[in-house]
Each structure stands twice: as C-alpha cells, then as structure tokens.
Tab-separated table of C-alpha atoms and ligand atoms in Angstrom:
chain	number	residue	atom	x	y	z
D	1	MET	CA	-2.699	-46.645	49.466
D	2	GLY	CA	-4.816	-49.839	49.952
D	3	ARG	CA	-4.472	-52.207	52.886
D	4	PRO	CA	-1.241	-53.920	53.316
D	5	LEU	CA	-0.724	-57.139	51.321
D	6	ARG	CA	-0.594	-60.348	53.507
D	7	LEU	CA	2.258	-62.474	52.804
D	8	GLY	CA	2.657	-66.184	53.317
D	9	ILE	CA	6.251	-67.285	53.037
D	10	ALA	CA	7.199	-70.980	52.603
D	11	GLY	CA	10.940	-71.841	52.694
D	12	LEU	CA	13.123	-70.177	55.360
D	13	GLY	CA	16.505	-71.290	54.081
D	14	VAL	CA	19.174	-69.234	52.347
D	15	VAL	CA	16.570	-67.215	50.192
D	16	GLY	CA	13.701	-67.341	52.664
D	17	GLY	CA	15.974	-66.197	55.517
D	18	GLY	CA	17.425	-63.449	53.274
D	19	LEU	CA	13.881	-62.239	52.417
D	20	LEU	CA	12.811	-62.103	56.146
D	21	THR	CA	15.868	-59.858	56.743
D	22	ALA	CA	15.316	-57.669	53.804
D	23	LEU	CA	11.620	-57.207	54.752
D	24	ALA	CA	12.735	-56.342	58.325
D	25	GLN	CA	14.903	-53.508	56.670
D	26	ALA	CA	12.084	-52.553	54.232
D	27	GLY	CA	12.729	-49.218	52.546
D	28	PRO	CA	10.079	-46.524	51.622
D	29	ARG	CA	8.579	-48.494	48.733
D	30	LEU	CA	7.571	-51.344	51.090
D	31	GLN	CA	7.126	-49.773	54.483
D	32	GLY	CA	3.572	-50.163	55.720
D	33	ARG	CA	2.458	-52.003	52.612
D	34	PHE	CA	2.772	-55.637	53.699
D	35	VAL	CA	2.361	-57.811	56.827
D	36	ILE	CA	3.871	-61.331	57.217
D	37	ALA	CA	0.817	-63.353	57.802
D	38	GLY	CA	2.429	-66.774	57.989
D	39	VAL	CA	5.549	-68.706	57.402
D	40	SER	CA	6.297	-72.320	56.734
D	41	GLY	CA	9.416	-74.560	56.953
D	42	ARG	CA	10.111	-78.235	57.566
D	43	ASP	CA	11.028	-77.813	61.208
D	44	SER	CA	9.695	-74.923	63.431
D	45	SER	CA	12.312	-75.734	66.083
D	46	LEU	CA	15.308	-75.065	63.953
D	47	ALA	CA	17.676	-72.192	64.792
D	48	ARG	CA	17.413	-69.578	62.144
D	49	THR	CA	19.260	-66.537	61.031
D	50	VAL	CA	16.195	-64.426	61.706
D	51	ASP	CA	13.471	-64.486	64.541
D	52	ILE	CA	10.453	-66.082	63.098
D	53	SER	CA	8.480	-66.026	66.457
D	54	PRO	CA	6.288	-63.091	65.594
D	55	PHE	CA	4.815	-64.871	62.678
D	56	PRO	CA	2.096	-67.567	62.609
D	57	TRP	CA	3.836	-71.045	61.809
D	58	PHE	CA	2.459	-73.599	59.339
D	59	ASP	CA	3.838	-77.112	59.178
D	60	ASP	CA	2.223	-77.495	55.872
D	61	ALA	CA	3.167	-75.036	53.099
D	62	ARG	CA	-0.032	-76.070	51.164
D	63	ALA	CA	-2.200	-75.200	54.018
D	64	LEU	CA	-0.452	-71.716	54.248
D	65	ALA	CA	-0.819	-71.236	50.553
D	66	ALA	CA	-4.602	-71.848	50.663
D	67	ARG	CA	-5.368	-69.706	53.799
D	68	PRO	CA	-8.011	-67.081	53.010
D	69	GLU	CA	-5.947	-64.357	54.844
D	70	ILE	CA	-3.020	-64.876	52.466
D	71	ASP	CA	-2.890	-62.416	49.489
D	72	VAL	CA	0.652	-63.378	48.175
D	73	PHE	CA	2.233	-66.743	48.512
D	74	ILE	CA	6.031	-66.663	48.311
D	75	GLU	CA	7.456	-70.111	47.541
D	76	LEU	CA	11.142	-70.526	48.527
D	77	ILE	CA	11.227	-74.206	49.195
D	78	GLY	CA	12.502	-75.498	45.742
D	79	GLY	CA	12.145	-78.753	43.723
D	80	ALA	CA	10.071	-79.414	40.643
D	81	VAL	CA	7.598	-81.684	42.570
D	82	GLY	CA	6.349	-82.259	46.037
D	83	PRO	CA	5.344	-79.443	48.461
D	84	ALA	CA	6.575	-76.487	46.451
D	85	LYS	CA	4.473	-77.536	43.429
D	86	GLN	CA	1.493	-78.497	45.477
D	87	ALA	CA	1.532	-75.222	47.465
D	88	VAL	CA	1.987	-72.960	44.376
D	89	GLU	CA	-0.892	-74.853	42.625
D	90	ALA	CA	-3.030	-74.320	45.815
D	91	ALA	CA	-2.381	-70.620	45.786
D	92	LEU	CA	-3.109	-70.249	42.103
D	93	ARG	CA	-6.179	-72.190	42.316
D	94	GLN	CA	-7.435	-69.573	44.552
D	95	GLY	CA	-6.517	-66.813	42.413
D	96	LYS	CA	-3.636	-65.504	44.643
D	97	ALA	CA	-0.348	-63.858	43.610
D	98	VAL	CA	2.579	-66.153	43.700
D	99	ILE	CA	6.215	-65.150	43.860
D	100	THR	CA	8.734	-67.904	43.477
D	101	ALA	CA	12.541	-68.400	43.071
D	102	ASN	CA	12.069	-71.973	41.895
D	103	LYS	CA	13.541	-72.376	38.338
D	104	ALA	CA	13.024	-76.198	38.426
D	105	LEU	CA	9.269	-75.858	38.972
D	106	LEU	CA	8.930	-73.135	36.349
D	107	ALA	CA	10.998	-75.026	33.682
D	108	GLU	CA	9.303	-78.368	34.242
D	109	HIS	CA	5.599	-77.148	34.910
D	110	GLY	CA	5.580	-73.427	33.801
D	111	HIS	CA	3.114	-73.924	31.169
D	112	ALA	CA	0.481	-75.706	33.408
D	113	LEU	CA	1.068	-73.127	36.095
D	114	LEU	CA	0.443	-70.365	33.680
D	115	GLN	CA	-2.874	-71.920	32.622
D	116	LEU	CA	-3.897	-72.316	36.260
D	117	CYS	CA	-2.948	-68.796	36.917
D	118	GLU	CA	-5.019	-67.509	33.914
D	119	ARG	CA	-8.004	-69.693	34.791
D	120	HIS	CA	-8.286	-68.399	38.379
D	121	GLY	CA	-7.139	-64.838	37.893
D	122	GLY	CA	-3.882	-64.940	39.920
D	123	SER	CA	-0.336	-63.965	39.077
D	124	LEU	CA	3.110	-65.544	38.958
D	125	ALA	CA	6.354	-63.760	39.335
D	126	PHE	CA	9.898	-65.197	39.402
D	127	GLU	CA	12.666	-62.583	39.092
D	128	ALA	CA	14.927	-64.614	41.474
D	129	ALA	CA	14.661	-67.781	39.416
D	130	VAL	CA	17.358	-67.001	36.827
D	131	ALA	CA	20.553	-65.289	37.678
D	132	GLY	CA	19.549	-64.346	41.223
D	133	GLY	CA	20.124	-60.730	41.856
D	134	VAL	CA	20.527	-59.873	38.184
D	135	PRO	CA	17.215	-58.449	36.898
D	136	VAL	CA	17.315	-60.312	33.697
D	137	ILE	CA	13.569	-61.474	33.863
D	138	GLY	CA	12.317	-58.046	33.928
D	139	GLY	CA	14.949	-56.827	31.567
D	140	LEU	CA	13.714	-59.345	28.827
D	141	ARG	CA	10.110	-59.068	29.547
D	142	GLU	CA	9.648	-55.259	30.036
D	143	GLY	CA	12.847	-53.747	28.901
D	144	LEU	CA	13.090	-55.605	25.673
D	145	ALA	CA	9.330	-56.005	25.211
D	146	GLY	CA	9.580	-54.212	21.769
D	147	ALA	CA	12.804	-55.800	20.598
D	148	ARG	CA	13.454	-58.904	18.342
D	149	ILE	CA	15.751	-61.024	20.386
D	150	ASP	CA	18.113	-63.026	18.251
D	151	ARG	CA	20.612	-64.407	20.764
D	152	VAL	CA	21.068	-64.940	24.451
D	153	SER	CA	24.564	-65.976	25.684
D	154	ALA	CA	24.917	-66.487	29.393
D	155	ILE	CA	26.752	-67.953	32.355
D	156	LEU	CA	23.967	-68.967	34.592
D	157	ASN	CA	25.540	-71.359	37.132
D	158	GLY	CA	27.816	-69.732	39.666
D	159	THR	CA	29.079	-72.920	41.017
D	160	SER	CA	30.332	-74.133	37.614
D	161	ASN	CA	31.813	-70.751	37.006
D	162	PHE	CA	33.617	-70.787	40.150
D	163	ILE	CA	34.856	-74.298	39.747
D	164	LEU	CA	36.212	-73.688	36.143
D	165	SER	CA	37.632	-70.206	37.268
D	166	THR	CA	39.387	-71.886	40.200
D	167	MET	CA	40.769	-74.772	38.154
D	168	GLU	CA	42.428	-72.134	35.851
D	169	ALA	CA	43.518	-69.651	38.451
D	170	GLN	CA	44.936	-72.246	40.961
D	171	SER	CA	45.915	-75.164	38.560
D	172	LEU	CA	43.542	-77.491	40.421
D	173	ASP	CA	41.637	-80.591	39.008
D	174	PHE	CA	37.906	-80.721	39.059
D	175	ALA	CA	37.555	-82.567	42.340
D	176	ALA	CA	39.886	-80.174	44.173
D	177	ALA	CA	38.088	-77.177	42.855
D	178	LEU	CA	34.641	-78.635	43.706
D	179	ALA	CA	35.836	-79.310	47.177
D	180	LEU	CA	36.939	-75.635	47.448
D	181	ALA	CA	33.637	-74.498	46.109
D	182	GLN	CA	31.818	-76.610	48.652
D	183	ALA	CA	34.127	-75.244	51.553
D	184	LYS	CA	33.162	-71.618	50.446
D	185	GLY	CA	29.550	-72.411	50.235
D	186	PHE	CA	29.288	-72.063	46.450
D	187	ALA	CA	28.360	-75.585	46.019
D	188	GLU	CA	25.851	-77.950	47.636
D	189	ALA	CA	26.975	-81.222	49.314
D	190	ASP	CA	25.365	-82.879	46.305
D	191	PRO	CA	26.579	-80.734	43.353
D	192	ILE	CA	24.992	-82.780	40.605
D	193	MET	CA	22.378	-80.239	39.413
D	194	ASP	CA	24.999	-77.433	39.129
D	195	VAL	CA	28.001	-79.377	37.514
D	196	SER	CA	25.893	-81.565	35.258
D	197	GLY	CA	24.368	-78.386	33.559
D	198	ALA	CA	20.781	-79.320	34.778
D	199	ASP	CA	20.419	-76.140	36.741
D	200	SER	CA	21.573	-73.905	33.859
D	201	ARG	CA	19.173	-75.829	31.601
D	202	HIS	CA	16.218	-75.064	33.722
D	203	LYS	CA	17.246	-71.400	33.739
D	204	LEU	CA	17.865	-71.400	29.931
D	205	ALA	CA	14.431	-72.878	29.378
D	206	ILE	CA	12.846	-69.929	31.229
D	207	LEU	CA	14.950	-67.472	29.248
D	208	CYS	CA	13.774	-69.084	26.165
D	209	GLY	CA	10.235	-68.679	27.205
D	210	LEU	CA	10.780	-64.963	27.706
D	211	ALA	CA	12.993	-64.348	24.669
D	212	PHE	CA	11.285	-66.580	22.000
D	213	HIS	CA	7.894	-67.264	23.834
D	214	CYS	CA	8.671	-70.922	23.728
D	215	LEU	CA	9.011	-72.613	27.167
D	216	PRO	CA	10.445	-75.836	26.043
D	217	ASP	CA	10.792	-79.222	27.690
D	218	PRO	CA	14.226	-78.619	29.373
D	219	GLY	CA	15.135	-82.222	28.173
D	220	SER	CA	15.047	-80.892	24.640
D	221	ILE	CA	18.012	-78.554	25.187
D	222	ARG	CA	21.418	-80.110	24.499
D	223	MET	CA	23.347	-80.289	27.796
D	224	ALA	CA	26.888	-81.170	28.905
D	225	GLY	CA	28.494	-81.087	32.355
D	226	ILE	CA	31.781	-79.604	33.437
D	227	GLU	CA	33.007	-82.813	35.203
D	228	ARG	CA	35.289	-84.026	32.474
D	229	VAL	CA	36.997	-80.725	31.892
D	230	THR	CA	40.754	-81.174	33.040
D	231	PRO	CA	43.504	-78.625	33.748
D	232	LEU	CA	45.097	-79.949	30.467
D	233	ASP	CA	42.010	-78.747	28.538
D	234	ILE	CA	42.084	-75.486	30.307
D	235	ALA	CA	45.912	-75.001	29.281
D	236	SER	CA	45.267	-76.203	25.871
D	237	ALA	CA	42.298	-73.855	25.327
D	238	ARG	CA	44.399	-70.914	26.665
D	239	ARG	CA	47.309	-72.030	24.211
D	240	LEU	CA	44.726	-71.495	21.401
D	241	GLY	CA	43.620	-68.143	22.730
D	242	PHE	CA	40.351	-69.438	24.467
D	243	ARG	CA	38.912	-69.870	28.064
D	244	ILE	CA	36.597	-72.533	29.036
D	245	LYS	CA	33.401	-71.287	30.613
D	246	PRO	CA	30.016	-72.811	31.440
D	247	VAL	CA	27.967	-71.343	28.630
D	248	ALA	CA	24.131	-71.403	28.078
D	249	ARG	CA	23.090	-70.301	24.664
D	250	LEU	CA	20.030	-69.570	22.621
D	251	GLU	CA	20.150	-68.419	19.152
D	252	ARG	CA	17.473	-67.798	16.397
D	253	ARG	CA	18.395	-69.693	13.272
D	254	GLY	CA	15.520	-68.906	10.926
D	255	ALA	CA	12.330	-70.429	12.191
D	256	ARG	CA	14.430	-72.677	14.575
D	257	ILE	CA	16.164	-72.154	17.874
D	258	GLU	CA	19.593	-73.471	18.772
D	259	ALA	CA	19.832	-74.201	22.497
D	260	SER	CA	22.630	-75.710	24.477
D	261	VAL	CA	24.204	-75.590	27.887
D	262	GLY	CA	27.702	-76.840	28.608
D	263	PRO	CA	31.411	-75.989	28.873
D	264	ALA	CA	32.649	-74.180	25.633
D	265	LEU	CA	35.726	-72.447	24.471
D	266	LEU	CA	35.227	-68.690	24.284
D	267	PRO	CA	37.804	-66.390	22.693
D	268	LEU	CA	39.608	-64.108	25.124
D	269	THR	CA	37.979	-61.097	23.454
D	270	HIS	CA	34.431	-62.268	24.270
D	271	PRO	CA	32.873	-60.436	27.242
D	272	LEU	CA	31.759	-63.838	28.909
D	273	ALA	CA	35.371	-64.925	28.893
D	274	HIS	CA	36.040	-62.510	31.692
D	275	VAL	CA	33.171	-63.347	34.000
D	276	ASP	CA	34.888	-65.166	36.788
D	277	GLY	CA	34.182	-66.694	40.159
D	278	ALA	CA	30.607	-67.295	41.062
D	279	LEU	CA	29.385	-64.345	39.030
D	280	ASN	CA	26.570	-64.724	36.485
D	281	ALA	CA	26.187	-62.805	33.189
D	282	VAL	CA	23.571	-62.656	30.409
D	283	LEU	CA	24.366	-61.056	27.049
D	284	VAL	CA	21.280	-60.364	24.959
D	285	ASP	CA	21.597	-59.480	21.162
D	286	ALA	CA	18.465	-57.870	19.951
D	287	ALA	CA	17.271	-55.674	17.081
D	288	PRO	CA	17.174	-52.734	16.797
D	289	ILE	CA	19.053	-52.195	20.060
D	290	GLY	CA	22.218	-54.184	19.693
D	291	ARG	CA	23.869	-55.952	22.606
D	292	LEU	CA	22.985	-55.580	26.231
D	293	THR	CA	24.866	-57.035	29.156
D	294	PHE	CA	23.390	-57.988	32.553
D	295	SER	CA	25.873	-59.249	35.140
D	296	GLY	CA	26.179	-59.645	38.779
D	297	PRO	CA	25.742	-62.148	41.754
D	298	GLY	CA	23.453	-64.993	40.536
D	299	ALA	CA	22.879	-66.500	44.086
D	300	GLY	CA	23.114	-65.782	47.759
D	301	ALA	CA	20.699	-64.563	50.422
D	302	GLY	CA	20.918	-60.807	49.735
D	303	PRO	CA	20.908	-60.784	45.924
D	304	THR	CA	18.043	-63.240	45.681
D	305	ALA	CA	16.049	-61.512	48.272
D	306	CYS	CA	16.558	-58.324	46.305
D	307	ALA	CA	14.915	-60.057	43.312
D	308	VAL	CA	11.919	-61.355	45.317
D	309	LEU	CA	11.464	-57.876	46.621
D	310	ALA	CA	11.266	-56.483	43.082
D	311	ASP	CA	8.408	-58.888	42.354
D	312	LEU	CA	6.676	-57.865	45.609
D	313	ILE	CA	6.990	-54.101	44.788
D	314	ASN	CA	5.642	-54.766	41.236
D	315	LEU	CA	2.639	-56.406	42.815
D	316	LEU	CA	2.251	-53.545	45.359
D	317	ASP	CA	2.425	-50.976	42.494
D	318	GLY	CA	-0.173	-53.061	40.443
D	319	ALA	CA	2.553	-53.461	37.767
D	320	GLN	CA	2.502	-57.305	37.282
D	321	ARG	CA	2.366	-58.647	33.719
D	322	PRO	CA	1.869	-61.978	31.945
D	323	ALA	CA	4.526	-64.172	33.463
D	324	PHE	CA	6.345	-64.643	30.166
D	325	GLY	CA	5.244	-61.540	28.520
D	326	VAL	CA	2.379	-63.453	26.484
D	327	GLY	CA	-0.621	-65.487	27.514
D	328	ALA	CA	-0.445	-69.250	28.021
D	329	ALA	CA	-2.119	-69.814	24.524
D	330	GLN	CA	0.775	-67.870	22.820
D	331	LEU	CA	3.524	-69.607	24.791
D	332	THR	CA	4.527	-72.704	22.928
D	333	SER	CA	6.196	-75.618	24.468
D	334	VAL	CA	7.742	-77.375	21.436
D	335	LEU	CA	11.279	-76.083	20.858
D	336	PRO	CA	11.838	-76.013	17.071
D	337	VAL	CA	15.427	-77.167	17.664
D	338	ALA	CA	18.222	-76.432	15.336
D	339	SER	CA	20.014	-79.530	16.248
D	340	ASN	CA	22.610	-79.634	13.485
D	341	ALA	CA	24.096	-76.250	13.753
D	342	ALA	CA	27.573	-75.758	12.217
D	343	GLY	CA	30.469	-74.834	14.416
D	344	ARG	CA	34.098	-75.395	15.288
D	345	HIS	CA	35.007	-77.789	18.136
D	346	TYR	CA	37.792	-78.763	20.469
D	347	LEU	CA	38.487	-82.429	21.029
D	348	ARG	CA	40.705	-84.275	23.450
D	349	VAL	CA	41.314	-87.954	22.708
D	350	GLN	CA	43.048	-90.142	25.230
D	351	VAL	CA	44.959	-92.742	23.194
D	352	MET	CA	47.566	-95.332	23.321
D	353	ASP	CA	50.866	-94.113	22.255
D	354	ARG	CA	51.615	-96.272	19.246
D	355	PRO	CA	52.111	-95.840	15.544
D	356	GLY	CA	49.107	-95.039	13.447
D	357	THR	CA	46.875	-93.760	16.155
D	358	LEU	CA	46.764	-90.216	15.013
D	359	ALA	CA	46.150	-91.348	11.399
D	360	ALA	CA	43.195	-93.616	12.715
D	361	VAL	CA	41.695	-90.535	14.534
D	362	SER	CA	42.036	-88.233	11.543
D	363	HIS	CA	40.616	-90.920	9.248
D	364	GLU	CA	37.499	-91.197	11.358
D	365	LEU	CA	36.988	-87.415	11.368
D	366	GLY	CA	37.762	-87.289	7.571
D	367	ALA	CA	35.223	-90.071	6.888
D	368	MET	CA	32.405	-87.788	8.386
D	369	GLY	CA	33.613	-84.782	6.424
D	370	VAL	CA	35.163	-83.095	9.541
D	371	SER	CA	38.440	-81.232	8.799
D	372	ILE	CA	41.168	-80.809	11.417
D	373	ASP	CA	42.178	-77.114	11.969
D	374	SER	CA	45.033	-77.625	14.516
D	375	PHE	CA	46.608	-80.574	16.207
D	376	HIS	CA	48.674	-80.586	19.352
D	377	GLN	CA	50.248	-83.359	21.519
D	378	ASP	CA	52.083	-82.479	24.752
D	379	ALA	CA	55.763	-82.925	24.495
D	380	PHE	CA	55.973	-84.175	28.049
D	381	SER	CA	53.427	-86.905	27.334
D	382	GLN	CA	55.330	-88.566	24.682
D	383	GLN	CA	57.045	-91.962	25.336
D	384	ARG	CA	54.176	-92.881	27.616
D	385	ALA	CA	51.753	-95.713	27.166
D	386	SER	CA	48.776	-93.222	27.217
D	387	VAL	CA	48.726	-89.835	25.845
D	388	PRO	CA	46.113	-87.043	25.216
D	389	ILE	CA	45.962	-85.619	21.698
D	390	PHE	CA	44.258	-82.086	21.337
D	391	LEU	CA	42.402	-81.173	18.100
D	392	THR	CA	40.418	-78.312	16.889
D	393	THR	CA	38.030	-78.825	13.867
D	394	GLN	CA	37.150	-76.492	11.130
D	395	LEU	CA	33.442	-75.592	10.791
D	396	CYS	CA	31.459	-78.832	10.736
D	397	GLN	CA	27.998	-80.083	11.222
D	398	LEU	CA	27.294	-81.273	14.810
D	399	GLU	CA	25.806	-84.575	13.606
D	400	ALA	CA	28.815	-85.319	11.543
D	401	LEU	CA	31.041	-84.560	14.527
D	402	ASP	CA	29.043	-86.674	16.902
D	403	ALA	CA	29.213	-89.555	14.411
D	404	ALA	CA	32.998	-89.240	14.087
D	405	ILE	CA	33.549	-89.078	17.909
D	406	ALA	CA	31.429	-92.323	18.319
D	407	ALA	CA	33.710	-93.971	15.678
D	408	ILE	CA	36.854	-92.579	17.462
D	409	ALA	CA	35.593	-93.947	20.769
D	410	ARG	CA	35.370	-97.434	19.108
D	411	LEU	CA	39.012	-97.437	18.109
D	412	SER	CA	41.133	-100.049	19.908
D	413	SER	CA	43.754	-97.335	20.531
D	414	THR	CA	41.227	-95.007	22.233
D	415	LEU	CA	41.279	-95.394	26.058
D	416	GLU	CA	38.137	-93.257	27.072
D	417	PRO	CA	35.400	-91.537	25.315
D	418	PRO	CA	36.804	-88.366	23.566
D	419	LEU	CA	35.939	-84.920	25.191
D	420	SER	CA	34.400	-82.585	22.808
D	421	LEU	CA	33.644	-78.897	23.519
D	422	PRO	CA	32.231	-76.306	21.068
D	423	ILE	CA	34.229	-73.197	20.217
D	424	ALA	CA	31.723	-70.458	20.709
D	425	PHE	CA	31.636	-67.113	19.138
D	426	ASP	CA	35.027	-67.351	17.560
D	427	SER	CA	33.878	-66.320	14.090
D	428	THR	CA	30.207	-65.447	14.118
D	429	PRO	CA	29.750	-61.730	14.450
D	430	SER	CA	27.002	-60.471	16.596
D	431	PRO	CA	23.923	-59.258	14.692
D	432	GLU	CA	24.800	-55.656	14.957
D	433	GLU	CA	28.417	-56.373	13.851
D	434	GLY	CA	27.313	-58.672	10.987
Y	1	NAP	N1	20.374	-70.242	47.219
Y	1	NAP	C1	20.271	-69.422	46.317
Y	1	NAP	O1	21.272	-68.529	46.221
Y	1	NAP	C2	19.196	-69.346	45.225
Y	1	NAP	C3	19.290	-68.439	44.244
Y	1	NAP	C4	18.267	-68.298	43.303
Y	1	NAP	C5	17.166	-69.191	43.459
Y	1	NAP	N2	17.149	-70.035	44.535
Y	1	NAP	C6	15.851	-70.991	44.541
Y	1	NAP	O2	15.266	-70.686	45.887
Y	1	NAP	C7	14.648	-71.785	46.330
Y	1	NAP	C8	15.032	-72.012	47.807
Y	1	NAP	O3	16.564	-72.182	47.758
Y	1	NAP	P1	17.358	-72.145	49.068
Y	1	NAP	O4	18.884	-71.964	48.680
Y	1	NAP	O5	16.887	-70.942	49.945
Y	1	NAP	O6	17.066	-73.563	49.729
Y	1	NAP	P2	17.345	-73.965	51.187
Y	1	NAP	O7	18.429	-73.039	51.948
Y	1	NAP	O8	17.609	-75.513	51.161
Y	1	NAP	O9	15.995	-73.721	51.913
Y	1	NAP	C9	14.842	-74.556	51.658
Y	1	NAP	C10	13.773	-74.260	52.652
Y	1	NAP	O10	12.591	-74.988	52.331
Y	1	NAP	C11	12.153	-75.517	53.595
Y	1	NAP	N3	11.330	-76.738	53.223
Y	1	NAP	C12	11.789	-77.910	52.764
Y	1	NAP	N4	10.801	-78.816	52.661
Y	1	NAP	C13	9.654	-78.055	53.172
Y	1	NAP	C14	8.289	-78.463	53.161
Y	1	NAP	N5	7.958	-79.671	52.915
Y	1	NAP	N6	7.379	-77.569	53.608
Y	1	NAP	C15	7.922	-76.348	53.870
Y	1	NAP	N7	9.178	-75.886	53.855
Y	1	NAP	C16	10.033	-76.786	53.400
Y	1	NAP	C17	13.335	-75.895	54.455
Y	1	NAP	O11	12.835	-75.897	55.737
Y	1	NAP	P3	13.678	-76.001	57.077
Y	1	NAP	O12	14.519	-74.824	57.119
Y	1	NAP	O13	12.815	-76.208	58.179
Y	1	NAP	O14	14.540	-77.258	56.829
Y	1	NAP	C18	14.165	-74.639	54.174
Y	1	NAP	O15	13.713	-73.586	54.938
Y	1	NAP	C19	14.916	-72.879	45.325
Y	1	NAP	O16	13.875	-73.084	44.361
Y	1	NAP	C20	16.263	-72.399	44.781
Y	1	NAP	O17	16.363	-73.013	43.489
Y	1	NAP	C21	18.092	-70.186	45.377
C-alpha cells in the first residue's frame, strides 16, 4: 500500500458535512489510506455538524486546490461559475485528481474541464453529481461499457418528484406541496432550479455524455417545469390511466437523439409511475442486455457522501477511467437533436364558457393536422364563466402541436396559455419488447 492520499475538501454543507462524517467512520477499504490535509468553506466560525478543528482551514478554495500537499481536491461547493469552477480548474491545471458532486459545473463546462484534465494528466470523477447515492454514473460508464444504449428514462429531481407525489396523495396545489417540501428539507428556499427542470437538465446532459458520448449544451435540451401542473391535471391524468411525473428522457432516433425534461403522463404500468416521494430512478434500455433499473435516494448527506466515497475508493484502487468513458476528442458537444419527434399529448385549455369555443380549439388542432383522441370537460365546471377543457391527442408531430397551441393561445376565448404535457411510453415498446 502506498502513502495515504492527501485530501482537500472544499464545501462543508450538506454533502461536505456528510462526507466528513462518512470519512470519520471509514471502513476497511479506506482506513489508513487517506488524510484530510485541508478544508475550505465560506466561514470558519460557523457551527457545523462535524468537528473541523483538526483540519487546516483555507478561506480560499482555490488556494486549497492548488496546494502542493493536496493529491485529491474534493469540490462540494456547487455552482457552474465562481469559486467552484476556479478551484477545480486550479487543481486540474496541476494534474491533480478532482472529485465533485457539481452537476451544474459538469454540464456547463464538462468539455473544457476534460481537456484540462487530459492536458495535465489529472482525473475527474463525479458519481454524486447525478441521482445522488444511486450508482448510475459507474453503471453507465463501466457496467454498460460494452452495450449499445438506446434509451434512458429517469426521474432525476427528488424535489419535483416529492411535490407531484404530494399533490396527488394529499390533493394539494403546487404552492402548498412546495411549502411542504421546503418544511421537510426537500426543497431549497429558492426552488427554481428544481421546479423549472434546470437541475434535471444538467443531470440529463451528463447522462447523455455517458450514454451517447455527447455532452450537449444543456440549453439544447427541451425543458418544462412542474409549476403549472394542477390537481385537476393530476386527476384528469388519473382518469385516463396515467400519473404525472417529472421525467427526463434520452432516446436514440437513428443518428439523432431525442432529449427532454419535464412533467409527463406515464401509464400506470410504467415502472417510473411508481417512483414516489423524493426518490430518483433511472431506467436504461440497452442492447443486448435489455432494461436495467437504478433506483434510490438522489440527495441527502449520507447517500451523496456514499457516492463521493465510491470515487475516492476508485482512486485509491487505481481504477479511475476517462470521465465520460471516452477521451475529450471523442466526446462531442453538439446534440443532434430529434426536435420533431411524434408522440401523443395531453392538453388543458382554460376557456370562456361560451358556444363555439370547443369548435374553435378543435379547428386550430385540425388545421395543423393534430387529431383529438379524447375530450373531457368537468361537469362541475359547467355554467361558469371560465372552464378547463382537457384533451388528449393522437400521435402527432411536436412542431405541429406547438403551432396549434400557439394558435389556440391567440383565440379570444382562451384565458391563459394552454398546458401541454407529453404522454410518454404509452405505445412505444421498449427495444427488447419491440
Ligand atoms: N444536497 C444534496 O443532496 C446534493 C446531492 C447531489 C449533489 N449535490 C451537489 O453537491 C454540491 C454541494 O451541495 P450542498 O447541498 O452540500 O450545498 P450547501 O449545503 O449549500 O453547502 C455549500 C458549501 O459550500 C461552501 N461555500 C460556499 N461558497 C464558498 C466559497 N467561496 N469557498 C469555499 N466554500 C464555499 C459553504 O460554506 P459555509 O458552510 O461556510 O457557508 C458550504 O459549506 C452542489 O454542487 C450540489 O449540486 C448536492
């Protein structure tokens, strides 16, 4: 056994605190193989869940990252720019090993970091960055290294999943379910990254890098938030045999990839329809293996620390691999997007209750070649000035639907922009079934 690796840990919050606790209880694969040579946070005087007094303190994470005595820099600060990025770059420029849980940094700057890493002979590991404690990074990169991945379907944001599950279970509206998520510690004071889909989009970009060797600009992935989903939508979906879940999807379509993040209707028979609360799950359809399911806690001190330890043990065992399974030169950044995929959709249109309204809505859909599969208007809503109408479409092109929705939004009887949600996996068999 060589000398112990000297760790520099920057960020001592949920994940950093969890890591220090886990390191203090290190099992046989870690014992005697590391020393904590420095820690960094914003404020050394803050009360913490773990005693950091034995460790040298650094006000500046960049200075810690660049210290010659540090072998492994562990970045648990967060954010795509600022100190996290600068500190990781400083460590990679010196050829050090970097472990990070920072999906925003990887999704926004992964390609440049990988190049830096290769140029200077360092390494970059990030098991904690997607689905927290669920070992999906290693699963895709190592376990499925020899497979052809066709589809990744996932629930990657525990906050959104908790909110939608709670709205359904307790008949709450979005604001009340969000408040509950915040009270239980499942949502930040500013929940925008989670509920808008931006957090899932970062994670999906990383999974795309691993599954298809394409680490795209996250902005090229179609994204929708869960904020506009109402209890009426959830009940309406249920009546049709679906549940609404925050779904992240990647699918190979010939030479193109369909990529999207947002609330979607899932048939009750689909495995993701039953992943509730704050859990994460990732389903991978690959040849010649078939379907694999990864599921578990996607956040929290313990699960995330566990993923960081896995990266550390890989390093100690000399088992680190190219971060995305291939070198920077083979990792493309341009997503060959399949933007006009065909699918079925659910629509809710809030309209004035007056004659001819439904005809006008169906006219706009028909004009774009979108056929209605089912229609429902809540009996209790009748006789009111404003009523929601619920529709499902037959298979249609996304661009045609978007155009029809824009036209419906312009109708004088339409009171707010229509809500459109994809109906996922209802007719497409998985590759091994098809
Ligand atoms: N929370 C999770 O369950 C989870 C799961 C997976 C991945 N992640 C990722 O893990 C990372 C950390 O998340 P977290 O939840 O642990 O965040 P957090 O609780 O907010 O902790 C952030 C830490 O960074 C420190 N920090 C902020 N600015 C700094 C600076 N300029 N220099 C040095 N330290 C600085 C803070 O210092 P002070 O303590 O002194 O204020 C704090 O200790 C993020 O990239 C996040 O996306 C989190």
